[in-house]
CSV table of C-alpha atoms in Angstrom, one decimal:
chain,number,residue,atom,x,y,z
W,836,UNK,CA,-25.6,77.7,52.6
W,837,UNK,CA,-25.2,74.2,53.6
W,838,UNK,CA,-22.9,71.2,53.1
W,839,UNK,CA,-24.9,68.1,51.8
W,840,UNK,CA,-22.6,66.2,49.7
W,841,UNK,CA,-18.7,66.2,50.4
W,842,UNK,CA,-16.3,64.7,47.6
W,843,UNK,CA,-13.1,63.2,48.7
W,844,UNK,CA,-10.6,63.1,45.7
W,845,UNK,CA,-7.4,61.3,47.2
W,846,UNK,CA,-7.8,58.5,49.9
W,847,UNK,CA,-4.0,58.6,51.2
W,848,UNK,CA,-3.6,60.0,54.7
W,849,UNK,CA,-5.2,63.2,54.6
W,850,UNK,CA,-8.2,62.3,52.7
W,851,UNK,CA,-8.5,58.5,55.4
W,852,UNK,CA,-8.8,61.5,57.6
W,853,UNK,CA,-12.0,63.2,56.4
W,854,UNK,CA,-13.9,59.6,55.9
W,855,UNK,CA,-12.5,58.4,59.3
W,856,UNK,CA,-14.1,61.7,60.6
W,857,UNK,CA,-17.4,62.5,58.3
W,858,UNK,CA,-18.4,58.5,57.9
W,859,UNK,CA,-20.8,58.5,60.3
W,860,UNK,CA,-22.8,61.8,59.8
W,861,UNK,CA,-22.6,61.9,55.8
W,862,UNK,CA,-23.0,58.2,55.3
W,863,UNK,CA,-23.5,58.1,51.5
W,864,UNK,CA,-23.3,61.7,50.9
W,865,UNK,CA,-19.7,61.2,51.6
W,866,UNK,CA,-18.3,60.3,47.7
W,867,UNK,CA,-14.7,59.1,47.3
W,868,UNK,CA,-13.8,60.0,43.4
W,869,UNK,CA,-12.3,57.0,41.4
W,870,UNK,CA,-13.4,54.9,38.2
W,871,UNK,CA,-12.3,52.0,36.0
W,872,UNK,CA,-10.3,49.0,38.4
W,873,UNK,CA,-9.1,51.4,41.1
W,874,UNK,CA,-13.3,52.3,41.8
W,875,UNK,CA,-13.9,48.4,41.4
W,876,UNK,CA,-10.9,48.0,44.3
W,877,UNK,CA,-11.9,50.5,46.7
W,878,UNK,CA,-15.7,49.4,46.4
W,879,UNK,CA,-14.7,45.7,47.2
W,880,UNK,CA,-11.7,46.7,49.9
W,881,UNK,CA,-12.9,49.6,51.1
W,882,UNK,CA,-10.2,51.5,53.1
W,883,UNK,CA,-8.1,50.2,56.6
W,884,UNK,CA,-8.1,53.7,59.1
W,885,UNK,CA,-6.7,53.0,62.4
W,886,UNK,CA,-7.2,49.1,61.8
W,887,UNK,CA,-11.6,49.7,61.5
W,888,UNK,CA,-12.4,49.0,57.5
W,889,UNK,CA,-14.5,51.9,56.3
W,890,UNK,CA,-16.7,50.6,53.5
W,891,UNK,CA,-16.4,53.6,50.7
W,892,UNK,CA,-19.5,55.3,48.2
W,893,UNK,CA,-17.1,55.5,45.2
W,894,UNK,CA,-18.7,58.0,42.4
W,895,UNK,CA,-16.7,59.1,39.0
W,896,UNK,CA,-16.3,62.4,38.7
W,897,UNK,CA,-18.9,62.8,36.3
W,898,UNK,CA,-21.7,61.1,38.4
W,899,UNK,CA,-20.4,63.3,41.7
W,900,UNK,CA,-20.7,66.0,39.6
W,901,UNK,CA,-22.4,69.2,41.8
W,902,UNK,CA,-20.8,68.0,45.1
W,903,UNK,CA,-21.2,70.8,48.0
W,904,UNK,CA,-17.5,70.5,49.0
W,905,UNK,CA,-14.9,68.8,47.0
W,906,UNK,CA,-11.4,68.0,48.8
W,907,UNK,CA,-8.5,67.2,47.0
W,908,UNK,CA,-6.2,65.1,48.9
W,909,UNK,CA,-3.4,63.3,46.5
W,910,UNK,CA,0.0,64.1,46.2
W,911,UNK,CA,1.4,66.9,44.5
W,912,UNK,CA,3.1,65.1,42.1
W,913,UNK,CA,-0.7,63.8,40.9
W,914,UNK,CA,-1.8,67.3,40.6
W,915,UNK,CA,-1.5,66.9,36.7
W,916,UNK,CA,-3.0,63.9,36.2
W,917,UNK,CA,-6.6,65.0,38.5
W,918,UNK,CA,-7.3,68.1,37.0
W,919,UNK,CA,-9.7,66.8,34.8
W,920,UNK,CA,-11.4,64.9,37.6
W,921,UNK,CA,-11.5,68.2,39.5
W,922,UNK,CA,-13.6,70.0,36.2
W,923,UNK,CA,-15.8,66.9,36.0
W,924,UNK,CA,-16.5,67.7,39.5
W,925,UNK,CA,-17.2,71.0,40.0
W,926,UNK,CA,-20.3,73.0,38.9
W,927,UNK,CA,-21.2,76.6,39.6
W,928,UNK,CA,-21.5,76.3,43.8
W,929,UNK,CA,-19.0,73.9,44.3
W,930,UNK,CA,-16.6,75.2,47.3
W,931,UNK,CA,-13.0,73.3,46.9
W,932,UNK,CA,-10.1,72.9,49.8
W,933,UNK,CA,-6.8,71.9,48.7
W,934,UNK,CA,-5.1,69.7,50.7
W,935,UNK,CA,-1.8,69.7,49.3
W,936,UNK,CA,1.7,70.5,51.0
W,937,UNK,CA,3.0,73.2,49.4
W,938,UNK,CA,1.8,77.0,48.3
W,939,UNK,CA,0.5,76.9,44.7
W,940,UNK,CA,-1.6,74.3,44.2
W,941,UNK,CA,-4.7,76.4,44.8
W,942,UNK,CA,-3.4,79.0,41.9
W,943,UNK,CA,-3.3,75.9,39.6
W,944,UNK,CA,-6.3,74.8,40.7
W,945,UNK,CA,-7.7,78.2,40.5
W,946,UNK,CA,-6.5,78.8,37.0
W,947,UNK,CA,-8.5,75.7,35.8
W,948,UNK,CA,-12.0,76.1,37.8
W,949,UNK,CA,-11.5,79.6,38.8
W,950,UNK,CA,-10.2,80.8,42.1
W,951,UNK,CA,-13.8,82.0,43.5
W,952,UNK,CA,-14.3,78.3,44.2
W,953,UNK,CA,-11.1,78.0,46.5
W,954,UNK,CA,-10.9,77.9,49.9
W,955,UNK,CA,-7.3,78.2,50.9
W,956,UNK,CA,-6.7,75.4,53.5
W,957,UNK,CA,-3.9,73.4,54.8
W,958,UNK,CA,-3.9,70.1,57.0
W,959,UNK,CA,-1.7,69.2,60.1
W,960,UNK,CA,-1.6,65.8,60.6
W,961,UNK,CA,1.1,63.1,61.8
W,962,UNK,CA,0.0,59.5,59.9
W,963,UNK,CA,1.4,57.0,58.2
W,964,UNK,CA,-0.1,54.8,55.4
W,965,UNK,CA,1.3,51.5,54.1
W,966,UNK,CA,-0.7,50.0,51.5
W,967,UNK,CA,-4.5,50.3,51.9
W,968,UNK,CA,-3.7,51.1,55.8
W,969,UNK,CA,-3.7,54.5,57.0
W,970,UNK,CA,-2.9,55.5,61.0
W,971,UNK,CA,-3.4,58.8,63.1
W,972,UNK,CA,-4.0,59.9,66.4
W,973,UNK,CA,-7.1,61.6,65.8
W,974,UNK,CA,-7.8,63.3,69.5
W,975,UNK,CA,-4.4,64.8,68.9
W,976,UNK,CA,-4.4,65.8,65.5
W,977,UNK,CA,-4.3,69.1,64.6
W,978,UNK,CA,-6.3,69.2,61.5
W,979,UNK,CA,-8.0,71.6,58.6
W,980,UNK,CA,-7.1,75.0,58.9
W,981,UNK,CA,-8.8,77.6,56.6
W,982,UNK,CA,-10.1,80.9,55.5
W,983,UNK,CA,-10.9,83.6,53.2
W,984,UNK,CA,-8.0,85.8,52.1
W,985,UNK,CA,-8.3,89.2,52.8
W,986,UNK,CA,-11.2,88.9,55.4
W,987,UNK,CA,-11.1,89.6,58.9
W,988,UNK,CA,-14.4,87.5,59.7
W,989,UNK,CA,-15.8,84.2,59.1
W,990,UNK,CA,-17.4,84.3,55.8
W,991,UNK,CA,-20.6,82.1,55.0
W,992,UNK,CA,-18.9,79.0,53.6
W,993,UNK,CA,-16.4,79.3,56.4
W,994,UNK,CA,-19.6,78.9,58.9
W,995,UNK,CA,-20.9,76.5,56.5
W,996,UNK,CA,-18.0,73.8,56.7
W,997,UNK,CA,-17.5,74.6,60.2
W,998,UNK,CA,-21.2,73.7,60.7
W,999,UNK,CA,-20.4,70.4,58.7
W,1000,UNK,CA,-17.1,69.4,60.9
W,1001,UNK,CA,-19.4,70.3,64.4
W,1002,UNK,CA,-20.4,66.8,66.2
W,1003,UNK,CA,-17.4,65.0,64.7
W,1004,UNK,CA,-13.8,64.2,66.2
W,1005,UNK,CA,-12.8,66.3,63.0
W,1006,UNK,CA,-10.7,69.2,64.3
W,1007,UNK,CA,-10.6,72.7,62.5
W,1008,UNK,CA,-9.5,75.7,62.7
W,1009,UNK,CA,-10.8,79.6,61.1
W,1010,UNK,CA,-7.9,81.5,60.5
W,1011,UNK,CA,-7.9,85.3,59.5
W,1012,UNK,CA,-4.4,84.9,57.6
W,1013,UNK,CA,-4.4,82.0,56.0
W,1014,UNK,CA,-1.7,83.0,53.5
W,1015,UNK,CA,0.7,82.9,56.3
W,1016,UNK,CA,-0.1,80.0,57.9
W,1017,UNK,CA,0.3,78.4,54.9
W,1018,UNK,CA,3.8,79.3,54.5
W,1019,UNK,CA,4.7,78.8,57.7
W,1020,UNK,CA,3.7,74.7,57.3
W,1021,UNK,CA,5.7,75.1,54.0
W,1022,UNK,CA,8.7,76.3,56.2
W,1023,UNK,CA,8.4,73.7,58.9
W,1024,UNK,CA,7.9,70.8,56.3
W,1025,UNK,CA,11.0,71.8,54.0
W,1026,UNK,CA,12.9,72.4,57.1
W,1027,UNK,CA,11.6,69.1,58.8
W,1028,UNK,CA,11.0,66.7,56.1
W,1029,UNK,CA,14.3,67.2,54.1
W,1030,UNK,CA,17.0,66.7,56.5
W,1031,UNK,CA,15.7,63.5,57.7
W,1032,UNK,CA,15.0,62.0,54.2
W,1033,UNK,CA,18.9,62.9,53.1
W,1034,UNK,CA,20.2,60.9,56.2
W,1035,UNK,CA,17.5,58.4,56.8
W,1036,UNK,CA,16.9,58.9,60.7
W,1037,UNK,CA,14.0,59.5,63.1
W,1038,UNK,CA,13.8,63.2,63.7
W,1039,UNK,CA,14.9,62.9,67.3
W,1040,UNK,CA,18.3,63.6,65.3
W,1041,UNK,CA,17.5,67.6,64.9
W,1042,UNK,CA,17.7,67.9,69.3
W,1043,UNK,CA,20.1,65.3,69.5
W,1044,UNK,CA,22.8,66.7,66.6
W,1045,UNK,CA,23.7,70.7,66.0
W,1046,UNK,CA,24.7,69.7,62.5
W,1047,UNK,CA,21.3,68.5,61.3
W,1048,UNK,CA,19.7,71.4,63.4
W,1049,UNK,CA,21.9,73.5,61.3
W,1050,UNK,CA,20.7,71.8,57.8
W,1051,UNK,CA,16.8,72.3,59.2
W,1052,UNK,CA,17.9,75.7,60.2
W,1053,UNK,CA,19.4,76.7,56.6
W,1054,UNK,CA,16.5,75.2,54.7
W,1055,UNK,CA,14.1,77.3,56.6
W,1056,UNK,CA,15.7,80.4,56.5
W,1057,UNK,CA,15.7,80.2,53.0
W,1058,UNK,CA,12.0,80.1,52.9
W,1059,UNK,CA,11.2,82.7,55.1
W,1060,UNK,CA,13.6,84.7,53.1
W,1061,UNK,CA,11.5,84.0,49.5
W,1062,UNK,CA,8.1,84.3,51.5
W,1063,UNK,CA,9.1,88.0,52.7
W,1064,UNK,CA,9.9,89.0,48.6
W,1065,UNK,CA,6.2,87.8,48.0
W,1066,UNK,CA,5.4,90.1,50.7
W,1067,UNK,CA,4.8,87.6,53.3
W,1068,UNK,CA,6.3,88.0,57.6
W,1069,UNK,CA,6.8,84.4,58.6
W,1070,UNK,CA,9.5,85.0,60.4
W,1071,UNK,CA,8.0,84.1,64.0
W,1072,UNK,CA,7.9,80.3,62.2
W,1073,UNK,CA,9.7,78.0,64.9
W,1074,UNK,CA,9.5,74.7,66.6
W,1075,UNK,CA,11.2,73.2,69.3
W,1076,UNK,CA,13.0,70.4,68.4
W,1077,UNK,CA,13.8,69.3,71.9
W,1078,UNK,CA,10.5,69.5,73.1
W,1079,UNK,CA,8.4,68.1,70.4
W,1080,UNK,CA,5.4,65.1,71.6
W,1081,UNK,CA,6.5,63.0,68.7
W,1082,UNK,CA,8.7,59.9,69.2
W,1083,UNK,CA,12.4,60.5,68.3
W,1084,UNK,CA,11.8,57.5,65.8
W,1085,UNK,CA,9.5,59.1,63.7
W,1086,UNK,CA,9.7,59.7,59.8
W,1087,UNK,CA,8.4,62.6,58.0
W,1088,UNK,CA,6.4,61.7,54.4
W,1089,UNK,CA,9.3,62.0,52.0
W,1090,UNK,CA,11.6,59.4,54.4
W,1091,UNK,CA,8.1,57.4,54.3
W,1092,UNK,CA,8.2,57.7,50.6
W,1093,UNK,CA,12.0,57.0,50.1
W,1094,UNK,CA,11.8,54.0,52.8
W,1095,UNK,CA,8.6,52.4,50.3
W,1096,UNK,CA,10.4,53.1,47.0
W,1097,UNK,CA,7.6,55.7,46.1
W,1098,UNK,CA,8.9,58.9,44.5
W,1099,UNK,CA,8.5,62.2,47.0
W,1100,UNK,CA,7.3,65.7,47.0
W,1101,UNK,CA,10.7,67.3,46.3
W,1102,UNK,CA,9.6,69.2,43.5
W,1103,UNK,CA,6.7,70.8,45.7
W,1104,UNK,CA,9.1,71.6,48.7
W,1105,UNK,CA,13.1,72.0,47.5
W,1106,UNK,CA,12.1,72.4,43.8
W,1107,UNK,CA,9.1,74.9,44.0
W,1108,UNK,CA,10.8,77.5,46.4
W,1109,UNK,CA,13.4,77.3,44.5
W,1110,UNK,CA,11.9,78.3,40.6
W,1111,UNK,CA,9.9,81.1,43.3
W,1112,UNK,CA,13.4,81.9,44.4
W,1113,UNK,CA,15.0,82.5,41.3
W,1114,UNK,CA,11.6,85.0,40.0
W,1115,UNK,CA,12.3,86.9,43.0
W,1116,UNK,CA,15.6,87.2,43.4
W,1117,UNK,CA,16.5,85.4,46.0
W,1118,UNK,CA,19.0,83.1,46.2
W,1119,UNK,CA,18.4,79.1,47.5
W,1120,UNK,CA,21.2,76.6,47.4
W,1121,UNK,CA,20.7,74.5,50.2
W,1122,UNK,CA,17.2,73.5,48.7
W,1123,UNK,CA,18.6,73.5,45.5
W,1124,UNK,CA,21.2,70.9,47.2
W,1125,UNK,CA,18.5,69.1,48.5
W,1126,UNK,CA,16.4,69.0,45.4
W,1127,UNK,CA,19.0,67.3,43.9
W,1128,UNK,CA,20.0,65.0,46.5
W,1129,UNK,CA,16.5,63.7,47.2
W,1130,UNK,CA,15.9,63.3,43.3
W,1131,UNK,CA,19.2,61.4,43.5
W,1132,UNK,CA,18.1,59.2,46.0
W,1133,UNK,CA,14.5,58.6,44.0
W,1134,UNK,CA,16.9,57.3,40.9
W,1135,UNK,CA,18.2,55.5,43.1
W,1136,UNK,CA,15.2,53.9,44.4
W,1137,UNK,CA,14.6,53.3,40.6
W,1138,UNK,CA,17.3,51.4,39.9
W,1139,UNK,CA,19.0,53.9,37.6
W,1140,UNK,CA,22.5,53.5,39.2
W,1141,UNK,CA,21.9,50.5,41.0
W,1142,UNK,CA,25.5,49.4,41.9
């Protein structure tokens, strides 16, 4: 098995990430996935990464139809609307990663193409994107971590889109429990994202004030909490606030969001865990708080109580 053709479906900060890092070997096997005005735009502007304009090979779904390796990279809340690109897309060997926060996009994904052509994933990255401009610290970026669930060695598309990332400043990472890993990065970015988008401050606040420590702390128990009654340990999840590299100044993607008048990904984090709280029995009011409050603050943004 081998990765010829990789589709990019999504060119916000995760998906500037894989043509940032896969440009230069794929050249135009690399396909960004767009038609009508937004393809015209993206073949005339291409796309700003780290202030270098990457010229883009923009298909439609239909004609990047068969791709090797298809990665969705748009928001959650655009889940909906790309399905249909995501069929158009896919034929029979088609491997998909889902690059979405949150824990269920594969299983909507799944239910559409069928789940033998997902690859559960997840991405770490620190960026920021305003406009067509997209920004990273690649050497230090954590990247694409993936694998097989269920399986305690590298299966053969594993090796094969390891083989793909080799010789580029991509980095990745095979994991043997991918399940958990990916509620662990659900736990860190409900308990890291949300506190700072309610108050509107950097997230040097969580060392430098026990009270929003204590919001982070709440929000995250309550995940860990609905991950054990799906049968998942990710209790060990932790992060030290006081000695984290990034600057005290920095803002998570739903303050970015708020802060560019752009509706979040509340209903992915707060709003998600809490309908998979309420099927298992476990009880979540401070995200159900903060589902509210952020949703207030998006109205708000909207001009529905503007005064």
């Amino acid at each position: 098995m081998k990765i010829n053709t990789v589709a990019v479906l999504g060119v916000g900060a995760i998906g500037g990430y894989f043509i940032w890092g896969l440009s230069e070997k794929l050249r135009d096997r690399l396909w960004v996935i767009a038609d009508g005005e937004r393809k015209k735009r993206l073949e005339r502007d291409g796309l700003w990464i780290n202030n270098v304009n990457y010229p883009l090979h923009v298909r439609t779904p239909q004609e990047a139809r068969g791709a090797d390796l298809l990665l969705i990279a748009t928001k959650y809340g655009a889940l909906p609307d790309i399905l249909e690109d995501v069929a158009a897309v896919v034929d029979d060997h088609t491997t998909v990663l889902s690059l979405l926060n949150g824990v269920d996009s594969e299983e909507i994904i799944g239910a559409l193409i069928g789940t033998e052509h997902i690859l559960p994933s997840i991405m770490k990255i620190a960026s920021r994107r305003i406009g067509n401009r997209i920004t990273f610290d690649g050497p230090t970026s954590l990247g694409l971590y993936f694998g097989e669930s269920g399986q305690r060695e590298p299966s053969e598309r594993m090796l094969a889109i390891a083989d793909l990332l080799n010789g580029t400043p991509l980095h990745y990472h095979m994991r043997k429990e991918i399940e958990v890993d990916i509620w662990k990065k659900y736990a860190l970015n409900i308990s890291q994202n949300l506190p700072q988008a309610l108050l509107g401050c950097g997230i040097g606040a969580y060392a430098d004030s026990e009270h929003v420590a204590a919001l982070s702390h709440m929000l995250r128990e309550e995940v860990i909490a609905v991950a054990a009654a799906r049968g998942l340990d990710i209790s060990s999840v932790r992060i030290s606030l006081k000695t984290s590299p990034v600057d005290k100044s920095a803002r998570y993607s739903t303050l970015q969001d708020l802060d560019a008048g752009r509706h979040t990904e509340i209903h992915m984090f707060s709003g998600a865990l809490g309908r998979m709280g309420r099927a298992s029995g476990v009880p979540t009011p401070c995200n159900d708080f903060m589902f509210h409050a952020i949703r207030a603050l998006e109205e708000k943004n909207d001009g529905k109580f503007d005064y």
